[in-house]
PDB file of C-alpha atoms in Angstrom:
ATOM      1  CA  UNK A   1     -16.707  -6.177   2.596  1.00  0.00           C
ATOM      2  CA  UNK A   2     -15.200  -4.344  -0.318  1.00  0.00           C
ATOM      3  CA  UNK A   3     -12.780  -1.446  -0.417  1.00  0.00           C
ATOM      4  CA  UNK A   4     -13.717   1.729  -2.264  1.00  0.00           C
ATOM      5  CA  UNK A   5     -11.343   4.594  -2.968  1.00  0.00           C
ATOM      6  CA  UNK A   6     -13.006   7.991  -2.782  1.00  0.00           C
ATOM      7  CA  UNK A   7     -11.737  11.206  -4.272  1.00  0.00           C
ATOM      8  CA  UNK A   8     -11.290  13.896  -1.687  1.00  0.00           C
ATOM      9  CA  UNK A   9     -13.624  16.890  -1.819  1.00  0.00           C
ATOM     10  CA  UNK A  10     -12.485  19.816  -3.921  1.00  0.00           C
ATOM     11  CA  UNK A  11     -10.206  22.161  -1.993  1.00  0.00           C
ATOM     12  CA  UNK A  12      -8.059  25.142  -2.854  1.00  0.00           C
ATOM     13  CA  UNK A  13      -5.358  22.824  -4.264  1.00  0.00           C
ATOM     14  CA  UNK A  14      -5.771  19.622  -6.236  1.00  0.00           C
ATOM     15  CA  UNK A  15      -5.513  16.602  -3.934  1.00  0.00           C
ATOM     16  CA  UNK A  16      -4.814  13.343  -5.724  1.00  0.00           C
ATOM     17  CA  UNK A  17      -4.837  11.217  -2.579  1.00  0.00           C
ATOM     18  CA  UNK A  18      -7.759   8.773  -2.371  1.00  0.00           C
ATOM     19  CA  UNK A  19      -9.508   7.940   0.888  1.00  0.00           C
ATOM     20  CA  UNK A  20     -10.128   4.281   1.722  1.00  0.00           C
ATOM     21  CA  UNK A  21     -13.652   3.264   2.781  1.00  0.00           C
ATOM     22  CA  UNK A  22     -14.830  -0.264   3.572  1.00  0.00           C
ATOM     23  CA  UNK A  23     -18.375  -0.914   2.357  1.00  0.00           C
ATOM     24  CA  UNK A  24     -20.577  -3.931   2.943  1.00  0.00           C
ATOM     25  CA  UNK A  25     -21.646  -5.811  -0.141  1.00  0.00           C
ATOM     26  CA  UNK A  26     -25.073  -6.414   1.392  1.00  0.00           C
ATOM     27  CA  UNK A  27     -27.559  -3.650   0.615  1.00  0.00           C
ATOM     28  CA  UNK A  28     -30.866  -2.431   1.981  1.00  0.00           C
ATOM     29  CA  UNK A  29     -34.135  -2.197   0.023  1.00  0.00           C
ATOM     30  CA  UNK A  30     -32.933   1.065  -1.588  1.00  0.00           C
ATOM     31  CA  UNK A  31     -29.712  -0.532  -2.804  1.00  0.00           C
ATOM     32  CA  UNK A  32     -27.556   1.296  -0.263  1.00  0.00           C
ATOM     33  CA  UNK A  33     -24.809  -0.580   1.611  1.00  0.00           C
ATOM     34  CA  UNK A  34     -25.888  -1.815   5.044  1.00  0.00           C
ATOM     35  CA  UNK A  35     -22.789  -0.332   6.664  1.00  0.00           C
ATOM     36  CA  UNK A  36     -19.526   1.478   5.992  1.00  0.00           C
ATOM     37  CA  UNK A  37     -16.288   1.497   7.924  1.00  0.00           C
ATOM     38  CA  UNK A  38     -13.761   4.319   7.865  1.00  0.00           C
ATOM     39  CA  UNK A  39     -10.287   2.912   8.616  1.00  0.00           C
ATOM     40  CA  UNK A  40      -8.495   3.867  11.811  1.00  0.00           C
ATOM     41  CA  UNK A  41      -4.885   3.993  10.764  1.00  0.00           C
ATOM     42  CA  UNK A  42      -2.130   2.882  13.133  1.00  0.00           C
ATOM     43  CA  UNK A  43       1.580   3.310  12.331  1.00  0.00           C
ATOM     44  CA  UNK A  44       4.442   1.460  13.970  1.00  0.00           C
ATOM     45  CA  UNK A  45       8.152   1.855  13.256  1.00  0.00           C
ATOM     46  CA  UNK A  46      10.488  -1.145  13.491  1.00  0.00           C
ATOM     47  CA  UNK A  47      14.239  -1.448  13.242  1.00  0.00           C
ATOM     48  CA  UNK A  48      15.405  -3.299  10.113  1.00  0.00           C
ATOM     49  CA  UNK A  49      16.641  -6.818  10.800  1.00  0.00           C
ATOM     50  CA  UNK A  50      14.673  -7.296  14.022  1.00  0.00           C
ATOM     51  CA  UNK A  51      11.362  -8.421  12.541  1.00  0.00           C
ATOM     52  CA  UNK A  52       8.011  -6.677  12.482  1.00  0.00           C
ATOM     53  CA  UNK A  53       4.329  -7.345  13.060  1.00  0.00           C
ATOM     54  CA  UNK A  54       1.324  -6.635  10.830  1.00  0.00           C
ATOM     55  CA  UNK A  55      -1.816  -7.433  12.797  1.00  0.00           C
ATOM     56  CA  UNK A  56      -1.401 -10.965  14.093  1.00  0.00           C
ATOM     57  CA  UNK A  57       1.246 -11.848  11.500  1.00  0.00           C
ATOM     58  CA  UNK A  58       4.954 -11.783  12.329  1.00  0.00           C
ATOM     59  CA  UNK A  59       7.677 -11.313   9.704  1.00  0.00           C
ATOM     60  CA  UNK A  60      11.408 -11.619  10.253  1.00  0.00           C
ATOM     61  CA  UNK A  61      12.181  -9.542   7.123  1.00  0.00           C
ATOM     62  CA  UNK A  62      10.460  -7.673   4.281  1.00  0.00           C
ATOM     63  CA  UNK A  63      11.571 -10.454   1.938  1.00  0.00           C
ATOM     64  CA  UNK A  64       8.894 -12.668   3.517  1.00  0.00           C
ATOM     65  CA  UNK A  65       6.273 -10.356   1.997  1.00  0.00           C
ATOM     66  CA  UNK A  66       7.538 -11.102  -1.499  1.00  0.00           C
ATOM     67  CA  UNK A  67       8.507 -14.736  -0.990  1.00  0.00           C
ATOM     68  CA  UNK A  68       6.365 -16.195  -3.791  1.00  0.00           C
ATOM     69  CA  UNK A  69       6.227 -14.340  -7.106  1.00  0.00           C
ATOM     70  CA  UNK A  70       2.896 -14.295  -8.946  1.00  0.00           C
ATOM     71  CA  UNK A  71       3.745 -11.662 -11.577  1.00  0.00           C
ATOM     72  CA  UNK A  72       7.285 -10.256 -11.551  1.00  0.00           C
ATOM     73  CA  UNK A  73       6.562  -7.477 -14.049  1.00  0.00           C
ATOM     74  CA  UNK A  74       3.597  -6.140 -12.055  1.00  0.00           C
ATOM     75  CA  UNK A  75       5.350  -6.888  -8.728  1.00  0.00           C
ATOM     76  CA  UNK A  76       2.524  -9.063  -7.418  1.00  0.00           C
ATOM     77  CA  UNK A  77       3.445 -11.649  -4.822  1.00  0.00           C
ATOM     78  CA  UNK A  78       2.043 -13.952  -2.192  1.00  0.00           C
ATOM     79  CA  UNK A  79       3.495 -13.562   1.287  1.00  0.00           C
ATOM     80  CA  UNK A  80       4.230 -16.365   3.759  1.00  0.00           C
ATOM     81  CA  UNK A  81       0.679 -16.429   5.172  1.00  0.00           C
ATOM     82  CA  UNK A  82      -0.994 -16.603   1.742  1.00  0.00           C
ATOM     83  CA  UNK A  83      -2.094 -12.964   1.295  1.00  0.00           C
ATOM     84  CA  UNK A  84      -1.772 -11.394  -2.146  1.00  0.00           C
ATOM     85  CA  UNK A  85       0.704  -8.511  -2.096  1.00  0.00           C
ATOM     86  CA  UNK A  86       1.517  -5.661  -4.471  1.00  0.00           C
ATOM     87  CA  UNK A  87       4.847  -3.865  -4.200  1.00  0.00           C
ATOM     88  CA  UNK A  88       5.124  -0.325  -5.475  1.00  0.00           C
ATOM     89  CA  UNK A  89       8.596   1.056  -5.966  1.00  0.00           C
ATOM     90  CA  UNK A  90       9.750   4.580  -6.667  1.00  0.00           C
ATOM     91  CA  UNK A  91      13.324   5.519  -7.450  1.00  0.00           C
ATOM     92  CA  UNK A  92      15.081   8.065  -5.241  1.00  0.00           C
ATOM     93  CA  UNK A  93      15.113  11.512  -6.873  1.00  0.00           C
ATOM     94  CA  UNK A  94      17.761  12.173  -9.499  1.00  0.00           C
ATOM     95  CA  UNK A  95      18.867  15.740 -10.167  1.00  0.00           C
ATOM     96  CA  UNK A  96      21.670  15.420 -12.685  1.00  0.00           C
ATOM     97  CA  UNK A  97      23.311  12.938 -15.045  1.00  0.00           C
ATOM     98  CA  UNK A  98      25.593  11.657 -12.274  1.00  0.00           C
ATOM     99  CA  UNK A  99      22.542  10.774 -10.148  1.00  0.00           C
ATOM    100  CA  UNK A 100      20.889   9.012 -13.087  1.00  0.00           C
ATOM    101  CA  UNK A 101      24.036   6.943 -13.619  1.00  0.00           C
ATOM    102  CA  UNK A 102      24.678   5.921 -10.023  1.00  0.00           C
ATOM    103  CA  UNK A 103      21.493   6.282  -7.974  1.00  0.00           C
ATOM    104  CA  UNK A 104      19.941   2.850  -7.527  1.00  0.00           C
ATOM    105  CA  UNK A 105      17.990   3.209  -4.279  1.00  0.00           C
ATOM    106  CA  UNK A 106      14.209   2.929  -4.119  1.00  0.00           C
ATOM    107  CA  UNK A 107      11.285   3.683  -1.846  1.00  0.00           C
ATOM    108  CA  UNK A 108       9.052   0.611  -1.333  1.00  0.00           C
ATOM    109  CA  UNK A 109       5.357   0.402  -0.423  1.00  0.00           C
ATOM    110  CA  UNK A 110       4.051  -3.131   0.026  1.00  0.00           C
ATOM    111  CA  UNK A 111       0.246  -3.396   0.294  1.00  0.00           C
ATOM    112  CA  UNK A 112      -1.950  -6.335   1.245  1.00  0.00           C
ATOM    113  CA  UNK A 113      -5.305  -7.045   2.876  1.00  0.00           C
ATOM    114  CA  UNK A 114      -5.437  -9.129   6.045  1.00  0.00           C
ATOM    115  CA  UNK A 115      -8.202  -9.370   8.669  1.00  0.00           C
ATOM    116  CA  UNK A 116     -10.390  -6.877   6.766  1.00  0.00           C
ATOM    117  CA  UNK A 117      -7.709  -4.191   6.856  1.00  0.00           C
ATOM    118  CA  UNK A 118      -5.576  -2.728   4.091  1.00  0.00           C
ATOM    119  CA  UNK A 119      -1.992  -2.758   5.359  1.00  0.00           C
ATOM    120  CA  UNK A 120       1.180  -1.119   4.082  1.00  0.00           C
ATOM    121  CA  UNK A 121       4.805  -1.888   4.848  1.00  0.00           C
ATOM    122  CA  UNK A 122       7.073   0.999   3.823  1.00  0.00           C
ATOM    123  CA  UNK A 123      10.845   1.097   3.714  1.00  0.00           C
ATOM    124  CA  UNK A 124      13.665   2.758   1.845  1.00  0.00           C
ATOM    125  CA  UNK A 125      16.736   0.986   0.496  1.00  0.00           C
ATOM    126  CA  UNK A 126      19.645   1.379   2.940  1.00  0.00           C
ATOM    127  CA  UNK A 127      17.295   2.625   5.693  1.00  0.00           C
ATOM    128  CA  UNK A 128      17.483   1.302   9.239  1.00  0.00           C
ATOM    129  CA  UNK A 129      13.706   1.335   9.724  1.00  0.00           C
ATOM    130  CA  UNK A 130      10.501  -0.231   8.436  1.00  0.00           C
ATOM    131  CA  UNK A 131       7.169   1.550   8.905  1.00  0.00           C
ATOM    132  CA  UNK A 132       4.019  -0.558   9.161  1.00  0.00           C
ATOM    133  CA  UNK A 133       0.642   1.084   8.620  1.00  0.00           C
ATOM    134  CA  UNK A 134      -2.303  -1.065   9.641  1.00  0.00           C
ATOM    135  CA  UNK A 135      -5.797  -0.169   8.405  1.00  0.00           C
ATOM    136  CA  UNK A 136      -4.603   2.363   5.803  1.00  0.00           C
ATOM    137  CA  UNK A 137      -6.817   5.487   5.628  1.00  0.00           C
ATOM    138  CA  UNK A 138      -5.657   6.837   2.252  1.00  0.00           C
ATOM    139  CA  UNK A 139      -3.525   6.045  -0.786  1.00  0.00           C
ATOM    140  CA  UNK A 140      -1.171   8.423  -2.513  1.00  0.00           C
ATOM    141  CA  UNK A 141      -1.676   8.967  -6.245  1.00  0.00           C
ATOM    142  CA  UNK A 142       1.303   6.853  -7.314  1.00  0.00           C
ATOM    143  CA  UNK A 143       0.043   3.884  -5.292  1.00  0.00           C
ATOM    144  CA  UNK A 144      -3.565   3.847  -6.482  1.00  0.00           C
ATOM    145  CA  UNK A 145      -2.512   4.505 -10.092  1.00  0.00           C
ATOM    146  CA  UNK A 146      -0.129   1.523  -9.966  1.00  0.00           C
ATOM    147  CA  UNK A 147      -2.862  -0.628  -8.406  1.00  0.00           C
ATOM    148  CA  UNK A 148      -5.157   0.381 -11.250  1.00  0.00           C
ATOM    149  CA  UNK A 149      -2.517  -0.466 -13.865  1.00  0.00           C
ATOM    150  CA  UNK A 150      -2.075  -3.910 -12.274  1.00  0.00           C
ATOM    151  CA  UNK A 151      -5.816  -4.654 -12.239  1.00  0.00           C
ATOM    152  CA  UNK A 152      -6.427  -4.268  -8.494  1.00  0.00           C
ATOM    153  CA  UNK A 153      -8.525  -1.109  -8.906  1.00  0.00           C
ATOM    154  CA  UNK A 154     -11.487  -0.980 -11.287  1.00  0.00           C
ATOM    155  CA  UNK A 155     -13.063   2.036 -12.990  1.00  0.00           C
ATOM    156  CA  UNK A 156     -15.651   2.527 -10.241  1.00  0.00           C
ATOM    157  CA  UNK A 157     -12.969   2.802  -7.551  1.00  0.00           C
ATOM    158  CA  UNK A 158     -13.326  -0.702  -6.087  1.00  0.00           C
ATOM    159  CA  UNK A 159     -10.029  -2.126  -4.848  1.00  0.00           C
ATOM    160  CA  UNK A 160      -9.804  -5.926  -4.962  1.00  0.00           C
ATOM    161  CA  UNK A 161      -6.975  -8.057  -3.666  1.00  0.00           C
TER     162      UNK A 161
END
């Protein structure tokens, strides 16, 4: 199975979110995929420091997701169970020069594929919670653009981990 990112249909406002669709690589006689799967997203919130679960995999901390660095500049890692991981960070908003000098907190989205599901672990620096999304249904613009810049997303919208 491969993951395709689809642009959302045109609406009143521009929507830059991309929908995730799993498509079989096997095709019929007309070249169409034999089947498609629309993800069924499931979110679970965990308290920081108490461990969390992604599918059948248990992690005691988010650091286990980035335990082996593959490319530090692109923030590509391999987690404890061998899955390739991409971490996307975004700095907390800064509104004035004081914020730019002293604000050093980030939002973190950590994506990886396991058991034919795209998963995301989200947390904020200094937060007490971790949010796990199993079988991600859509990607925000900043995430898919970063994946494209790192070589995970090709021009035709195929996402490959």
